[in-house]
């Protein structure tokens, strides 16, 4: 009776041989599955299990601790939205910090902004960087930009050490709050982000799913309201291979020049991107504004916090 068999820890399911099922206590009772053509890499770093496989219909897939981080087919939605929602909301971003983001995709998107002069990234797991460079060159291309400085370390410590008011924008491209990213969802971390941002600086964090994690999102909103005295907003986008087919973002600004996240002051679109190899596949100014329109249950829950 294969249905009773527990799935292997890396998600390679014994329930349907030849398929990867994303089974996790973070989304009980459901699991998205992808047909596996070939396993390309399996390893264990000091922080997590790392796996790459060729899927039948979503290109290559990066898995950390049994959780889908990206697929070649739909990574554009996540990387473009988590980057351009904050950077298109402020004029002339110059200094940007990425926490996590070891696949290089956010770096690739930040590099589209010609006003940016310096891009720091702090990724805890070197294995993710190395594996991304080997198997996802079109995503890890972000590391090649001369403005990028790669720090291998814990984002929590990096932000604690960052001088006050250093950055125009911080993008927290983290995995989920089970594992090394847990502290990236807690108030002390948000306080260190606020301190490292200039007045009117912005932060955008990966903020889970309104279908699955409303309670986590409400806690994050409460903390952000206490820490970020500019504005606190929740936006979302569709990513077919993320649990519930979507992912959200917290977009906050520090006290200072006001930031209207819903109406991009520094819009980019496919025509502005000659300097990078590929045009935008997902982001545009209409979808930027639409990202902040929420279903009533989420709007009510967030407004009540
Ligand atoms: N798009 C994915 C998502 O929404 O789940 C995230 C992709 S990216 C691969 C997540 C990265 O965060 C991983 O490479 C992981 O190693 C990194 N990470 C987790 N905890 C971290 C920490 N405390 N400091 C720095 N990087 C961290």
CSV table of C-alpha atoms and ligand atoms in Angstrom, one decimal:
chain,number,residue,atom,x,y,z
A,1,UNK,CA,0.0,0.0,0.0
A,2,UNK,CA,2.3,2.8,-1.3
A,3,UNK,CA,-0.1,5.6,0.1
A,4,UNK,CA,0.9,4.8,3.6
A,5,UNK,CA,4.6,5.1,3.0
A,6,UNK,CA,6.1,8.3,4.4
A,7,UNK,CA,7.8,10.5,1.7
A,8,UNK,CA,11.6,10.6,1.7
A,9,UNK,CA,12.9,13.7,3.4
A,10,UNK,CA,14.0,15.3,0.2
A,11,UNK,CA,10.5,15.0,-1.2
A,12,UNK,CA,11.2,12.3,-3.7
A,13,UNK,CA,7.9,10.7,-3.3
A,14,UNK,CA,7.5,7.0,-3.0
A,15,UNK,CA,3.7,7.6,-3.4
A,16,UNK,CA,4.1,8.2,-7.2
A,17,UNK,CA,7.5,6.9,-8.3
A,18,UNK,CA,9.2,9.3,-10.7
A,19,UNK,CA,7.5,12.4,-9.2
A,20,UNK,CA,8.7,15.0,-6.6
A,21,UNK,CA,6.0,15.9,-4.0
A,22,UNK,CA,6.5,19.0,-1.9
A,23,UNK,CA,5.2,17.7,1.4
A,24,UNK,CA,5.7,20.0,4.4
A,25,UNK,CA,4.2,20.8,7.8
A,26,UNK,CA,3.9,24.4,6.5
A,27,UNK,CA,1.1,23.3,4.2
A,28,UNK,CA,-0.5,20.2,5.8
A,29,UNK,CA,-2.7,17.9,3.8
A,30,UNK,CA,-1.6,19.2,0.4
A,31,UNK,CA,1.4,18.7,-1.8
A,32,UNK,CA,2.3,20.1,-5.3
A,33,UNK,CA,4.0,17.4,-7.4
A,34,UNK,CA,6.3,17.7,-10.4
A,35,UNK,CA,7.3,14.9,-12.7
A,36,UNK,CA,11.0,14.2,-12.4
A,37,UNK,CA,13.0,13.5,-15.6
A,38,UNK,CA,16.5,13.3,-14.0
A,39,UNK,CA,18.1,14.2,-10.7
A,40,UNK,CA,21.0,16.5,-11.5
A,41,UNK,CA,22.4,17.2,-8.0
A,42,UNK,CA,21.9,16.0,-4.4
A,43,UNK,CA,23.9,17.4,-1.5
A,44,UNK,CA,23.8,18.4,2.2
A,45,UNK,CA,25.3,21.7,3.2
A,46,UNK,CA,25.9,22.9,6.8
A,47,UNK,CA,22.4,24.4,6.6
A,48,UNK,CA,20.1,22.3,4.4
A,49,UNK,CA,19.5,19.5,1.9
A,50,UNK,CA,20.1,20.8,-1.6
A,51,UNK,CA,18.7,19.1,-4.7
A,52,UNK,CA,18.4,20.0,-8.4
A,53,UNK,CA,16.3,18.0,-10.8
A,54,UNK,CA,15.2,18.3,-14.5
A,55,UNK,CA,11.4,18.3,-14.4
A,56,UNK,CA,9.2,17.2,-17.3
A,57,UNK,CA,7.4,20.6,-17.8
A,58,UNK,CA,9.0,23.3,-15.6
A,59,UNK,CA,12.7,23.1,-16.6
A,60,UNK,CA,15.3,22.6,-13.9
A,61,UNK,CA,14.1,22.9,-10.3
A,62,UNK,CA,16.0,24.0,-7.1
A,63,UNK,CA,14.9,22.3,-3.9
A,64,UNK,CA,16.0,23.2,-0.4
A,65,UNK,CA,15.0,20.9,2.5
A,66,UNK,CA,12.3,19.4,0.3
A,67,UNK,CA,10.8,22.9,-0.6
A,68,UNK,CA,10.7,24.2,-4.1
A,69,UNK,CA,12.8,27.4,-4.3
A,70,UNK,CA,12.5,28.1,-8.0
A,71,UNK,CA,11.9,26.5,-11.4
A,72,UNK,CA,13.2,27.8,-14.7
A,73,UNK,CA,9.7,28.2,-16.1
A,74,UNK,CA,8.1,30.5,-13.4
A,75,UNK,CA,11.0,32.1,-11.5
A,76,UNK,CA,10.5,35.3,-13.5
A,77,UNK,CA,7.3,36.0,-11.6
A,78,UNK,CA,9.0,35.9,-8.2
A,79,UNK,CA,12.4,37.4,-9.0
A,80,UNK,CA,10.9,40.3,-11.0
A,81,UNK,CA,8.1,41.2,-8.6
A,82,UNK,CA,10.2,41.0,-5.3
A,83,UNK,CA,12.8,43.3,-7.0
A,84,UNK,CA,10.8,45.8,-9.0
A,85,UNK,CA,8.0,46.4,-6.5
A,86,UNK,CA,10.5,48.1,-4.1
A,87,UNK,CA,13.0,49.5,-6.6
A,88,UNK,CA,10.3,51.0,-8.9
A,89,UNK,CA,8.7,52.7,-5.9
A,90,UNK,CA,11.7,55.0,-5.1
A,91,UNK,CA,13.5,57.4,-7.4
A,92,UNK,CA,17.1,56.5,-8.2
A,93,UNK,CA,17.9,53.6,-5.9
A,94,UNK,CA,21.7,53.5,-5.5
A,95,UNK,CA,22.6,51.1,-2.7
A,96,UNK,CA,20.7,47.8,-2.5
A,97,UNK,CA,21.1,44.9,-0.1
A,98,UNK,CA,19.8,41.3,-0.9
A,99,UNK,CA,19.5,38.9,2.0
A,100,UNK,CA,19.3,35.3,0.9
A,101,UNK,CA,18.9,35.2,-2.9
A,102,UNK,CA,21.7,32.6,-3.4
A,103,UNK,CA,20.4,31.6,-6.8
A,104,UNK,CA,21.3,35.1,-8.2
A,105,UNK,CA,17.9,35.8,-9.7
A,106,UNK,CA,17.2,38.9,-7.6
A,107,UNK,CA,20.7,40.2,-8.4
A,108,UNK,CA,19.9,39.8,-12.1
A,109,UNK,CA,16.8,41.9,-11.7
A,110,UNK,CA,18.4,44.6,-9.5
A,111,UNK,CA,21.1,45.0,-12.2
A,112,UNK,CA,18.4,46.3,-14.6
A,113,UNK,CA,18.3,49.5,-12.6
A,114,UNK,CA,21.0,51.8,-14.1
A,115,UNK,CA,20.8,54.2,-11.1
A,116,UNK,CA,22.1,51.4,-8.8
A,117,UNK,CA,25.8,51.8,-8.0
A,118,UNK,CA,26.3,49.1,-5.3
A,119,UNK,CA,24.6,45.7,-4.7
A,120,UNK,CA,25.5,43.8,-1.5
A,121,UNK,CA,24.2,40.2,-1.1
A,122,UNK,CA,24.4,38.1,2.1
A,123,UNK,CA,23.6,34.4,1.5
A,124,UNK,CA,24.2,31.9,4.3
A,125,UNK,CA,24.8,28.8,2.1
A,126,UNK,CA,27.7,28.8,-0.4
A,127,UNK,CA,26.4,25.5,-1.8
A,128,UNK,CA,23.3,27.3,-3.1
A,129,UNK,CA,25.5,29.8,-4.9
A,130,UNK,CA,27.7,27.1,-6.4
A,131,UNK,CA,24.9,24.9,-7.4
A,132,UNK,CA,23.0,27.8,-9.0
A,133,UNK,CA,26.0,28.9,-11.0
A,134,UNK,CA,26.4,25.3,-12.3
A,135,UNK,CA,22.8,24.4,-13.1
A,136,UNK,CA,21.0,27.8,-13.5
A,137,UNK,CA,23.4,30.0,-15.4
A,138,UNK,CA,20.6,32.3,-16.7
A,139,UNK,CA,19.6,33.0,-13.1
A,140,UNK,CA,23.0,33.1,-11.5
A,141,UNK,CA,24.1,35.6,-14.2
A,142,UNK,CA,23.3,38.2,-11.5
A,143,UNK,CA,26.5,37.4,-9.7
A,144,UNK,CA,28.5,38.5,-12.7
A,145,UNK,CA,27.4,42.2,-12.4
A,146,UNK,CA,30.5,44.3,-11.3
A,147,UNK,CA,28.4,46.1,-8.8
A,148,UNK,CA,27.7,42.9,-6.8
A,149,UNK,CA,29.6,42.1,-3.6
A,150,UNK,CA,28.8,38.5,-2.4
A,151,UNK,CA,29.0,37.9,1.4
A,152,UNK,CA,28.6,34.3,2.6
A,153,UNK,CA,27.0,34.5,6.1
A,154,UNK,CA,23.9,34.9,8.2
A,155,UNK,CA,21.7,37.8,7.1
A,156,UNK,CA,20.9,38.5,10.7
A,157,UNK,CA,24.5,39.2,11.7
A,158,UNK,CA,25.2,41.1,8.4
A,159,UNK,CA,22.4,43.6,9.1
A,160,UNK,CA,23.4,44.0,12.8
A,161,UNK,CA,26.9,45.0,11.5
A,162,UNK,CA,25.6,47.3,8.7
A,163,UNK,CA,26.2,51.0,9.4
A,164,UNK,CA,23.0,53.0,10.0
A,165,UNK,CA,21.3,54.5,7.0
A,166,UNK,CA,23.4,52.6,4.4
A,167,UNK,CA,20.9,51.3,2.0
A,168,UNK,CA,18.1,52.7,-0.2
A,169,UNK,CA,16.5,49.3,-0.4
A,170,UNK,CA,16.8,45.9,1.2
A,171,UNK,CA,15.3,42.8,-0.4
A,172,UNK,CA,14.8,39.7,1.8
A,173,UNK,CA,14.7,36.8,-0.6
A,174,UNK,CA,14.6,34.1,2.0
A,175,UNK,CA,13.4,30.6,2.3
A,176,UNK,CA,10.6,29.8,4.7
A,177,UNK,CA,10.6,30.3,8.5
A,178,UNK,CA,11.5,26.7,9.2
A,179,UNK,CA,15.3,26.3,9.0
A,180,UNK,CA,18.0,28.9,8.6
A,181,UNK,CA,15.6,31.7,7.6
A,182,UNK,CA,13.5,31.5,10.8
A,183,UNK,CA,15.0,34.7,12.3
A,184,UNK,CA,14.4,36.6,9.1
A,185,UNK,CA,10.7,36.7,9.9
A,186,UNK,CA,11.1,38.1,13.5
A,187,UNK,CA,10.9,41.6,14.9
A,188,UNK,CA,14.6,42.1,15.9
A,189,UNK,CA,15.6,41.4,12.3
A,190,UNK,CA,13.1,44.0,11.0
A,191,UNK,CA,14.5,46.5,13.5
A,192,UNK,CA,18.0,45.9,12.1
A,193,UNK,CA,16.7,46.3,8.6
A,194,UNK,CA,15.0,49.6,9.5
A,195,UNK,CA,18.3,50.9,11.1
A,196,UNK,CA,20.3,50.0,7.9
A,197,UNK,CA,17.9,51.8,5.6
A,198,UNK,CA,18.1,55.6,4.9
A,199,UNK,CA,15.0,57.8,5.8
A,200,UNK,CA,12.4,56.9,3.1
A,201,UNK,CA,14.3,53.7,2.3
A,202,UNK,CA,12.3,50.5,1.4
A,203,UNK,CA,12.3,46.8,2.3
A,204,UNK,CA,10.6,44.0,0.4
A,205,UNK,CA,10.4,40.6,2.0
A,206,UNK,CA,9.1,37.2,0.9
A,207,UNK,CA,5.9,37.0,2.8
A,208,UNK,CA,4.3,33.6,2.3
A,209,UNK,CA,0.7,32.8,1.2
A,210,UNK,CA,-2.6,34.4,2.2
A,211,UNK,CA,-4.2,31.0,1.6
A,212,UNK,CA,-1.9,29.1,3.9
A,213,UNK,CA,-0.1,31.5,6.3
A,214,UNK,CA,-2.5,34.3,7.2
A,215,UNK,CA,-1.5,33.9,10.9
A,216,UNK,CA,2.2,34.3,10.0
A,217,UNK,CA,1.4,37.3,7.8
A,218,UNK,CA,-0.6,38.9,10.5
A,219,UNK,CA,2.3,38.6,13.0
A,220,UNK,CA,4.7,40.1,10.4
A,221,UNK,CA,2.3,43.0,9.8
A,222,UNK,CA,2.1,43.7,13.5
A,223,UNK,CA,5.9,43.7,13.8
A,224,UNK,CA,6.3,45.8,10.6
A,225,UNK,CA,3.8,48.4,11.8
A,226,UNK,CA,5.8,48.8,15.0
A,227,UNK,CA,9.1,49.0,13.2
A,228,UNK,CA,8.6,50.8,9.9
A,229,UNK,CA,7.1,54.2,10.4
A,230,UNK,CA,6.7,55.1,6.7
A,231,UNK,CA,4.2,52.7,5.2
A,232,UNK,CA,3.4,48.9,5.5
A,233,UNK,CA,1.9,47.1,2.5
A,234,UNK,CA,1.2,43.6,1.4
A,235,UNK,CA,1.4,42.6,-2.2
A,236,UNK,CA,1.2,39.3,-4.0
A,237,UNK,CA,1.8,37.5,-7.3
A,238,UNK,CA,1.1,34.2,-8.9
A,239,UNK,CA,3.9,31.6,-9.0
A,240,UNK,CA,2.4,28.3,-10.2
A,241,UNK,CA,5.0,26.1,-8.3
A,242,UNK,CA,4.8,27.8,-4.9
A,243,UNK,CA,2.3,26.3,-2.4
A,244,UNK,CA,-1.2,27.6,-3.2
A,245,UNK,CA,0.2,29.0,-6.5
A,246,UNK,CA,1.1,32.4,-5.1
A,247,UNK,CA,3.6,34.2,-2.9
A,248,UNK,CA,3.2,37.5,-1.0
A,249,UNK,CA,5.6,40.4,-0.2
A,250,UNK,CA,5.7,42.8,2.7
A,251,UNK,CA,6.7,46.3,1.3
A,252,UNK,CA,7.6,48.8,4.0
A,253,UNK,CA,9.3,52.2,4.1
A,254,UNK,CA,11.1,54.0,6.9
A,255,UNK,CA,10.1,57.4,8.2
A,256,UNK,CA,11.2,60.2,5.8
A,257,UNK,CA,10.3,61.0,2.2
A,258,UNK,CA,6.9,59.3,1.7
A,259,UNK,CA,6.8,56.2,-0.6
A,260,UNK,CA,3.6,55.4,-2.5
A,261,UNK,CA,4.3,51.7,-3.4
A,262,UNK,CA,1.1,51.4,-5.4
A,263,UNK,CA,2.1,53.9,-8.0
A,264,UNK,CA,5.7,53.3,-9.3
A,265,UNK,CA,7.7,56.6,-9.6
A,266,UNK,CA,10.6,54.8,-11.2
A,267,UNK,CA,8.8,52.4,-13.6
A,268,UNK,CA,10.8,50.0,-15.8
A,269,UNK,CA,9.3,47.9,-18.5
A,270,UNK,CA,10.5,45.7,-21.3
A,271,UNK,CA,11.7,48.8,-23.3
A,272,UNK,CA,14.1,50.0,-20.6
A,273,UNK,CA,16.0,46.8,-20.4
A,274,UNK,CA,18.3,46.8,-23.3
A,275,UNK,CA,21.3,46.6,-21.1
A,276,UNK,CA,20.5,43.1,-19.9
A,277,UNK,CA,20.3,39.9,-21.9
A,278,UNK,CA,16.6,39.4,-21.6
A,279,UNK,CA,13.4,41.5,-21.6
A,280,UNK,CA,11.1,41.4,-18.5
A,281,UNK,CA,8.8,38.4,-18.7
A,282,UNK,CA,6.4,39.2,-15.9
A,283,UNK,CA,6.7,42.7,-14.3
A,284,UNK,CA,5.1,45.8,-15.8
A,285,UNK,CA,3.7,49.0,-14.2
A,286,UNK,CA,0.0,47.7,-14.4
A,287,UNK,CA,0.8,44.5,-12.6
A,288,UNK,CA,2.8,46.5,-10.1
A,289,UNK,CA,-0.3,48.5,-9.0
A,290,UNK,CA,-2.5,45.4,-9.3
A,291,UNK,CA,-0.2,43.4,-6.9
A,292,UNK,CA,-1.5,45.5,-3.9
A,293,UNK,CA,-5.2,44.6,-4.6
A,294,UNK,CA,-6.1,41.9,-2.1
A,295,UNK,CA,-9.1,39.5,-1.7
A,296,UNK,CA,-11.5,40.7,1.0
A,297,UNK,CA,-10.5,38.1,3.6
A,298,UNK,CA,-6.8,39.1,3.4
A,299,UNK,CA,-7.6,42.8,3.2
A,300,UNK,CA,-9.7,42.6,6.4
A,301,UNK,CA,-7.1,40.5,8.3
A,302,UNK,CA,-4.3,42.8,7.4
A,303,UNK,CA,-6.3,46.1,8.1
A,304,UNK,CA,-7.3,44.7,11.5
A,305,UNK,CA,-3.6,44.5,12.6
B,1,LIG,N1,12.3,32.3,-3.8
B,1,LIG,C1,12.5,31.4,-2.7
B,1,LIG,C2,11.3,31.4,-1.8
B,1,LIG,O1,10.4,32.3,-1.9
B,1,LIG,O2,11.2,30.5,-0.9
B,1,LIG,C3,13.7,31.8,-2.0
B,1,LIG,C4,14.9,31.5,-2.8
B,1,LIG,S1,16.5,31.7,-2.2
B,1,LIG,C5,17.2,30.2,-2.8
B,1,LIG,C6,16.4,31.5,-0.5
B,1,LIG,C7,17.8,31.6,0.2
B,1,LIG,O3,17.7,32.1,1.5
B,1,LIG,C8,18.5,30.3,0.3
B,1,LIG,O4,19.6,30.2,-0.6
B,1,LIG,C9,18.9,30.1,1.7
B,1,LIG,O5,20.2,29.5,1.9
B,1,LIG,C10,18.9,31.6,2.1
B,1,LIG,N2,18.9,31.8,3.6
B,1,LIG,C11,18.1,31.2,4.5
B,1,LIG,N3,18.3,31.7,5.7
B,1,LIG,C12,19.3,32.7,5.6
B,1,LIG,C13,19.9,33.6,6.5
B,1,LIG,N4,19.6,33.6,7.8
B,1,LIG,N5,20.8,34.5,6.0
B,1,LIG,C14,21.1,34.5,4.7
B,1,LIG,N6,20.5,33.7,3.8
B,1,LIG,C15,19.6,32.8,4.2
